[in-house]
């Protein structure tokens, strides 16, 4: 029988080759090669994701300069212990699925960098409350999950804390509060009327009135205390 | 919208997506593949919620199940197309 010319297109030939049985490879060879390729691609993917967690990557956008300047004046940047929390420590979850979700949602940051939503100090201030509110909402909803990667009530020795701090932390445990209920503005400047906005965040998350009240109780005094300690 | 896209992406690259495809590739019955994928979605969501109903988010559960079911079906189609056994 004479060979007929192969009239299939390139894509069709590739498709048929891809789904055709291997004629020259053993099962073992295919499995080992697939396993090694899997490690290579997964490792490469994971490594690339981790690169986007570096401080250099986060502040490579012009619009991040304001946040960076504010963060560099805080205890999370410079402190007596030499432990530093960088952007991703507070803003990127450790758990895989939450991390991928955060990375996909961060696409909006690239968009706003490109369209220049906050590319001047005036525009930044205009959007500060909105941006802060989005982060507070995320932190409140996750019970300050990213804070708790380093800070944990179970590991705190209240006897080593100042009296005011120990009493506030005990109140937080008793009232089922979370870190962000008091520690807003810990790494970035607080916008005006932030407390009213935080109330709205609690309302949007359908917090019960009692827990809202507890979260807001003595809030201004706590903020004053926290600010005076950091100065 | 971004929240949903993020949740879908997280699940597609997480247990429901990866394990769903792997389990789907183990059967030629598409309903079984879909069932196994959906179960992975349920287990994964409960796992991350610390096995507590109170921590469960309905959106995350629904997306995880849908992604798991679809991944299971994709795995089954790969088996049907790519294997003779």
Tab-separated table of C-alpha atoms in Angstrom:
chain	number	residue	atom	x	y	z
A	1	UNK	CA	0.000	0.000	0.000
A	2	UNK	CA	1.479	3.327	-1.016
A	3	UNK	CA	2.036	5.904	1.725
A	4	UNK	CA	-0.578	8.654	1.616
A	5	UNK	CA	0.610	12.230	2.155
A	6	UNK	CA	-0.054	13.494	5.695
A	7	UNK	CA	-2.616	16.283	5.210
A	8	UNK	CA	-3.098	16.897	8.913
A	9	UNK	CA	-2.254	20.357	10.203
A	10	UNK	CA	0.525	20.954	12.720
A	11	UNK	CA	-1.846	21.274	15.697
A	12	UNK	CA	-3.731	18.118	14.727
A	13	UNK	CA	-0.462	16.149	14.332
A	14	UNK	CA	0.736	17.361	17.727
A	15	UNK	CA	-2.625	16.426	19.261
A	16	UNK	CA	-2.474	12.897	17.803
A	17	UNK	CA	1.180	12.495	18.873
A	18	UNK	CA	0.387	13.730	22.384
A	19	UNK	CA	-2.421	11.208	22.927
A	20	UNK	CA	-0.744	8.320	21.065
A	21	UNK	CA	0.855	5.467	23.019
A	22	UNK	CA	4.627	5.573	23.513
A	23	UNK	CA	6.367	3.015	21.351
A	24	UNK	CA	9.905	3.408	22.632
A	25	UNK	CA	9.582	4.405	26.310
A	26	UNK	CA	9.111	1.999	29.197
A	27	UNK	CA	6.549	2.666	31.939
A	28	UNK	CA	9.405	3.215	34.408
A	29	UNK	CA	11.116	5.773	32.167
A	30	UNK	CA	7.839	7.672	31.655
A	31	UNK	CA	7.072	7.674	35.391
A	32	UNK	CA	10.571	8.780	36.442
A	33	UNK	CA	10.694	11.484	33.754
A	34	UNK	CA	7.206	12.692	34.739
A	35	UNK	CA	8.156	12.708	38.419
A	36	UNK	CA	11.327	14.714	37.780
A	37	UNK	CA	9.502	17.123	35.472
A	38	UNK	CA	6.848	17.558	38.171
A	39	UNK	CA	9.455	18.453	40.784
A	40	UNK	CA	11.152	20.818	38.350
A	41	UNK	CA	7.996	22.687	37.350
A	42	UNK	CA	6.473	22.761	40.841
A	43	UNK	CA	9.767	23.905	42.357
A	44	UNK	CA	10.093	26.599	39.688
A	45	UNK	CA	6.529	27.767	40.259
A	46	UNK	CA	6.952	27.864	44.025
A	47	UNK	CA	10.281	29.696	43.714
A	48	UNK	CA	8.681	32.303	41.421
A	49	UNK	CA	5.806	32.839	43.872
A	50	UNK	CA	8.295	33.287	46.720
A	51	UNK	CA	10.185	35.894	44.673
A	52	UNK	CA	7.013	37.992	44.651
A	53	UNK	CA	7.099	37.928	48.473
A	54	UNK	CA	10.345	39.879	48.732
A	55	UNK	CA	10.393	43.493	49.879
A	56	UNK	CA	12.288	44.484	46.724
A	57	UNK	CA	9.457	43.122	44.583
A	58	UNK	CA	6.709	44.779	46.657
A	59	UNK	CA	8.270	48.238	46.565
A	60	UNK	CA	9.404	48.063	42.959
A	61	UNK	CA	6.230	49.966	42.042
A	62	UNK	CA	6.333	53.751	42.316
A	63	UNK	CA	3.033	53.828	44.222
A	64	UNK	CA	4.473	51.750	47.066
A	65	UNK	CA	7.002	54.431	48.069
A	66	UNK	CA	4.632	56.130	50.506
A	67	UNK	CA	3.805	52.887	52.336
A	68	UNK	CA	7.495	51.987	52.430
A	69	UNK	CA	8.470	55.319	53.983
A	70	UNK	CA	5.825	54.977	56.702
A	71	UNK	CA	6.692	51.350	57.409
A	72	UNK	CA	10.399	52.218	57.810
A	73	UNK	CA	9.527	54.402	60.800
A	74	UNK	CA	7.823	51.577	62.659
A	75	UNK	CA	8.949	48.899	65.073
A	76	UNK	CA	8.276	46.198	62.488
A	77	UNK	CA	11.161	47.612	60.409
A	78	UNK	CA	13.669	48.593	63.067
A	79	UNK	CA	13.768	47.232	66.602
A	80	UNK	CA	16.023	46.060	69.417
A	81	UNK	CA	15.650	42.348	68.624
A	82	UNK	CA	16.710	42.572	64.975
A	83	UNK	CA	13.651	40.654	63.795
A	84	UNK	CA	12.010	42.334	60.815
A	85	UNK	CA	8.542	41.805	59.406
A	86	UNK	CA	8.503	42.676	55.707
A	87	UNK	CA	5.430	43.470	53.552
A	88	UNK	CA	4.579	39.839	52.790
A	89	UNK	CA	4.752	38.812	56.459
A	90	UNK	CA	1.686	40.955	57.173
A	91	UNK	CA	-0.078	40.937	53.803
A	92	UNK	CA	0.473	37.428	52.370
A	93	UNK	CA	-0.943	34.346	54.109
A	94	UNK	CA	1.330	31.349	54.665
A	95	UNK	CA	-1.267	28.681	53.837
A	96	UNK	CA	-1.080	27.655	50.193
A	97	UNK	CA	-4.653	28.236	48.991
A	98	UNK	CA	-4.977	31.543	50.887
A	99	UNK	CA	-1.604	32.599	49.488
A	100	UNK	CA	-2.592	31.893	45.878
A	101	UNK	CA	-5.867	33.737	46.439
A	102	UNK	CA	-3.943	36.761	47.766
A	103	UNK	CA	-1.563	36.656	44.801
A	104	UNK	CA	-4.419	36.568	42.289
A	105	UNK	CA	-6.212	39.409	44.069
A	106	UNK	CA	-2.978	41.421	44.017
A	107	UNK	CA	-3.394	41.742	40.243
A	108	UNK	CA	-5.505	44.804	41.039
A	109	UNK	CA	-2.368	46.482	42.456
A	110	UNK	CA	-0.631	46.118	39.088
A	111	UNK	CA	-3.688	47.593	37.366
A	112	UNK	CA	-3.817	50.598	39.709
A	113	UNK	CA	-0.055	51.139	39.303
A	114	UNK	CA	-0.545	51.235	35.540
A	115	UNK	CA	-3.519	53.625	35.574
A	116	UNK	CA	-1.921	55.777	38.299
A	117	UNK	CA	-4.730	55.609	40.853
A	118	UNK	CA	-2.444	56.630	43.747
A	119	UNK	CA	0.604	57.997	41.936
A	120	UNK	CA	0.646	61.378	43.711
A	121	UNK	CA	0.617	62.161	47.451
A	122	UNK	CA	-2.794	63.831	47.043
A	123	UNK	CA	-4.307	60.810	45.325
A	124	UNK	CA	-2.720	58.533	47.920
A	125	UNK	CA	-4.322	60.454	50.789
A	126	UNK	CA	-7.632	60.432	48.937
A	127	UNK	CA	-7.562	56.619	48.831
A	128	UNK	CA	-5.843	55.947	52.147
A	129	UNK	CA	-9.025	55.263	54.104
A	130	UNK	CA	-10.400	52.958	51.423
A	131	UNK	CA	-7.143	50.968	51.198
A	132	UNK	CA	-6.816	50.722	54.966
A	133	UNK	CA	-10.425	49.627	55.257
A	134	UNK	CA	-9.881	46.784	52.764
A	135	UNK	CA	-6.921	45.488	54.786
A	136	UNK	CA	-8.771	45.809	58.117
A	137	UNK	CA	-11.707	43.894	56.698
A	138	UNK	CA	-9.425	41.089	55.537
A	139	UNK	CA	-7.603	40.960	58.873
A	140	UNK	CA	-10.755	41.047	60.972
A	141	UNK	CA	-12.372	38.322	58.859
A	142	UNK	CA	-9.307	36.067	59.184
A	143	UNK	CA	-8.898	36.735	62.937
A	144	UNK	CA	-5.611	38.562	62.188
A	145	UNK	CA	-4.165	35.365	60.752
A	146	UNK	CA	-1.002	37.017	59.425
A	147	UNK	CA	-0.289	38.780	62.759
A	148	UNK	CA	-0.610	35.449	64.516
A	149	UNK	CA	2.120	33.885	62.397
A	150	UNK	CA	4.503	35.690	64.784
A	151	UNK	CA	2.354	36.866	67.713
A	152	UNK	CA	0.337	34.393	69.741
A	153	UNK	CA	-1.575	34.959	72.969
A	154	UNK	CA	-0.571	31.466	74.085
A	155	UNK	CA	3.122	32.366	73.951
A	156	UNK	CA	2.822	35.776	75.646
A	157	UNK	CA	4.236	36.176	79.127
A	158	UNK	CA	2.017	38.932	80.531
A	159	UNK	CA	4.362	39.371	83.500
A	160	UNK	CA	7.028	40.675	81.119
A	161	UNK	CA	4.637	43.179	79.518
A	162	UNK	CA	3.788	46.644	80.770
A	163	UNK	CA	0.774	46.661	83.056
A	164	UNK	CA	-1.425	48.448	80.500
A	165	UNK	CA	-0.413	46.086	77.675
A	166	UNK	CA	-0.944	42.976	79.805
A	167	UNK	CA	-4.377	44.161	80.912
A	168	UNK	CA	-5.442	45.026	77.331
A	169	UNK	CA	-4.257	41.660	76.033
A	170	UNK	CA	-6.145	39.879	78.795
A	171	UNK	CA	-9.252	41.886	77.875
A	172	UNK	CA	-8.738	40.902	74.219
A	173	UNK	CA	-8.633	37.213	75.143
A	174	UNK	CA	-11.671	37.482	77.405
A	175	UNK	CA	-13.709	39.409	74.820
A	176	UNK	CA	-12.654	37.277	71.852
A	177	UNK	CA	-11.088	40.295	70.141
A	178	UNK	CA	-8.439	40.136	67.462
A	179	UNK	CA	-5.142	41.997	66.919
A	180	UNK	CA	-6.471	44.481	64.353
A	181	UNK	CA	-9.239	45.619	66.731
A	182	UNK	CA	-6.607	47.749	68.508
A	183	UNK	CA	-3.449	47.653	66.397
A	184	UNK	CA	-4.633	49.583	63.334
A	185	UNK	CA	-1.966	51.873	61.951
A	186	UNK	CA	0.807	49.675	63.327
A	187	UNK	CA	2.802	49.878	60.083
A	188	UNK	CA	1.162	52.711	58.151
A	189	UNK	CA	-0.256	56.095	59.078
A	190	UNK	CA	-3.908	56.163	60.151
A	191	UNK	CA	-6.354	58.096	57.959
A	192	UNK	CA	-8.718	60.654	59.521
A	193	UNK	CA	-12.006	59.244	60.812
A	194	UNK	CA	-10.569	55.763	60.771
A	195	UNK	CA	-12.620	54.686	63.778
A	196	UNK	CA	-15.930	55.324	62.022
A	197	UNK	CA	-14.637	53.361	59.037
A	198	UNK	CA	-13.609	50.474	61.277
A	199	UNK	CA	-17.131	50.428	62.696
A	200	UNK	CA	-18.425	50.082	59.135
A	201	UNK	CA	-16.032	47.179	58.566
A	202	UNK	CA	-17.410	45.420	61.632
A	203	UNK	CA	-20.945	46.082	60.462
A	204	UNK	CA	-20.182	44.705	56.991
A	205	UNK	CA	-18.821	41.553	58.563
A	206	UNK	CA	-22.078	41.216	60.533
A	207	UNK	CA	-20.357	41.354	63.888
A	208	UNK	CA	-22.778	41.233	66.778
A	209	UNK	CA	-23.418	44.597	68.465
A	210	UNK	CA	-21.769	43.378	71.670
A	211	UNK	CA	-18.542	42.376	69.968
A	212	UNK	CA	-18.557	45.685	68.049
A	213	UNK	CA	-18.904	47.546	71.284
A	214	UNK	CA	-16.119	45.546	72.871
A	215	UNK	CA	-13.836	46.124	69.905
A	216	UNK	CA	-14.464	49.854	70.010
A	217	UNK	CA	-14.441	50.230	73.776
A	218	UNK	CA	-11.696	52.501	74.998
A	219	UNK	CA	-10.309	52.454	71.478
A	220	UNK	CA	-8.987	55.983	71.338
A	221	UNK	CA	-7.189	55.610	74.669
A	222	UNK	CA	-5.617	52.381	73.456
A	223	UNK	CA	-4.480	54.001	70.212
A	224	UNK	CA	-3.016	56.945	72.158
A	225	UNK	CA	-1.154	54.523	74.399
A	226	UNK	CA	0.198	52.509	71.443
A	227	UNK	CA	1.319	55.660	69.618
A	228	UNK	CA	3.003	57.109	72.691
A	229	UNK	CA	4.931	53.852	73.176
A	230	UNK	CA	6.183	53.797	69.585
A	231	UNK	CA	7.434	57.409	69.727
B	1	UNK	CA	-15.304	39.526	41.604
B	2	UNK	CA	-11.584	39.419	42.445
B	3	UNK	CA	-12.460	37.539	45.617
B	4	UNK	CA	-14.147	34.808	43.547
B	5	UNK	CA	-11.329	34.654	40.988
B	6	UNK	CA	-8.798	34.395	43.802
B	7	UNK	CA	-10.754	31.620	45.492
B	8	UNK	CA	-11.075	29.710	42.200
B	9	UNK	CA	-7.327	30.066	41.519
B	10	UNK	CA	-6.402	29.019	45.050
B	11	UNK	CA	-8.556	25.900	44.755
B	12	UNK	CA	-7.428	25.045	41.213
B	13	UNK	CA	-3.792	25.061	42.366
B	14	UNK	CA	-4.650	23.512	45.720
B	15	UNK	CA	-5.992	20.163	46.873
B	16	UNK	CA	-9.346	20.198	44.984
B	17	UNK	CA	-7.658	20.960	41.659
B	18	UNK	CA	-4.557	18.784	41.872
B	19	UNK	CA	-5.905	15.850	43.870
B	20	UNK	CA	-9.200	16.077	41.967
B	21	UNK	CA	-7.425	15.540	38.634
B	22	UNK	CA	-5.248	12.770	40.108
B	23	UNK	CA	-8.259	10.922	41.541
B	24	UNK	CA	-10.238	11.460	38.343
B	25	UNK	CA	-7.437	9.808	36.373
B	26	UNK	CA	-7.947	6.659	38.448
B	27	UNK	CA	-11.424	5.880	37.125
B	28	UNK	CA	-13.305	5.638	33.822
B	29	UNK	CA	-16.626	6.498	35.524
B	30	UNK	CA	-17.141	10.229	35.268
B	31	UNK	CA	-19.717	10.345	38.097
B	32	UNK	CA	-17.238	8.657	40.448
B	33	UNK	CA	-14.500	11.085	39.401
B	34	UNK	CA	-16.818	14.052	40.017
B	35	UNK	CA	-17.861	12.621	43.383
B	36	UNK	CA	-14.264	12.120	44.527
B	37	UNK	CA	-13.288	15.629	43.359
B	38	UNK	CA	-16.258	17.145	45.196
B	39	UNK	CA	-15.370	15.242	48.372
B	40	UNK	CA	-11.803	16.583	48.210
B	41	UNK	CA	-13.283	20.087	47.949
B	42	UNK	CA	-15.398	19.530	51.078
B	43	UNK	CA	-12.538	17.984	53.064
B	44	UNK	CA	-10.093	20.725	52.048
B	45	UNK	CA	-12.447	23.530	53.105
B	46	UNK	CA	-13.156	21.883	56.471
B	47	UNK	CA	-9.432	21.230	56.943
B	48	UNK	CA	-8.585	24.912	56.505
B	49	UNK	CA	-11.526	25.890	58.731
B	50	UNK	CA	-9.994	23.838	61.544
B	51	UNK	CA	-12.865	21.308	61.333
B	52	UNK	CA	-15.264	23.902	62.771
B	53	UNK	CA	-18.545	24.872	61.140
B	54	UNK	CA	-18.288	28.358	62.627
B	55	UNK	CA	-15.132	29.093	60.598
B	56	UNK	CA	-16.648	27.796	57.381
B	57	UNK	CA	-17.279	30.273	54.568
B	58	UNK	CA	-20.068	29.224	52.230
B	59	UNK	CA	-18.464	30.856	49.163
B	60	UNK	CA	-15.187	28.988	49.731
B	61	UNK	CA	-17.014	25.699	50.253
B	62	UNK	CA	-19.098	26.060	47.090
B	63	UNK	CA	-16.110	27.106	44.965
B	64	UNK	CA	-13.971	24.245	46.349
B	65	UNK	CA	-16.692	21.690	45.544
B	66	UNK	CA	-17.255	23.050	42.026
B	67	UNK	CA	-13.513	23.154	41.294
B	68	UNK	CA	-13.101	19.638	42.731
B	69	UNK	CA	-15.966	18.253	40.621
B	70	UNK	CA	-14.613	19.878	37.446
B	71	UNK	CA	-11.053	18.704	38.196
B	72	UNK	CA	-12.305	15.165	38.769
B	73	UNK	CA	-14.131	15.226	35.415
B	74	UNK	CA	-11.022	16.560	33.643
B	75	UNK	CA	-8.972	13.755	35.206
B	76	UNK	CA	-11.516	11.182	34.041
B	77	UNK	CA	-11.496	12.588	30.487
B	78	UNK	CA	-7.680	12.342	30.481
B	79	UNK	CA	-8.004	8.691	31.514
B	80	UNK	CA	-10.592	7.959	28.814
B	81	UNK	CA	-8.586	9.695	26.118
B	82	UNK	CA	-5.097	8.740	27.168
B	83	UNK	CA	-5.313	5.172	28.470
B	84	UNK	CA	-6.590	1.935	26.986
B	85	UNK	CA	-7.188	0.276	30.348
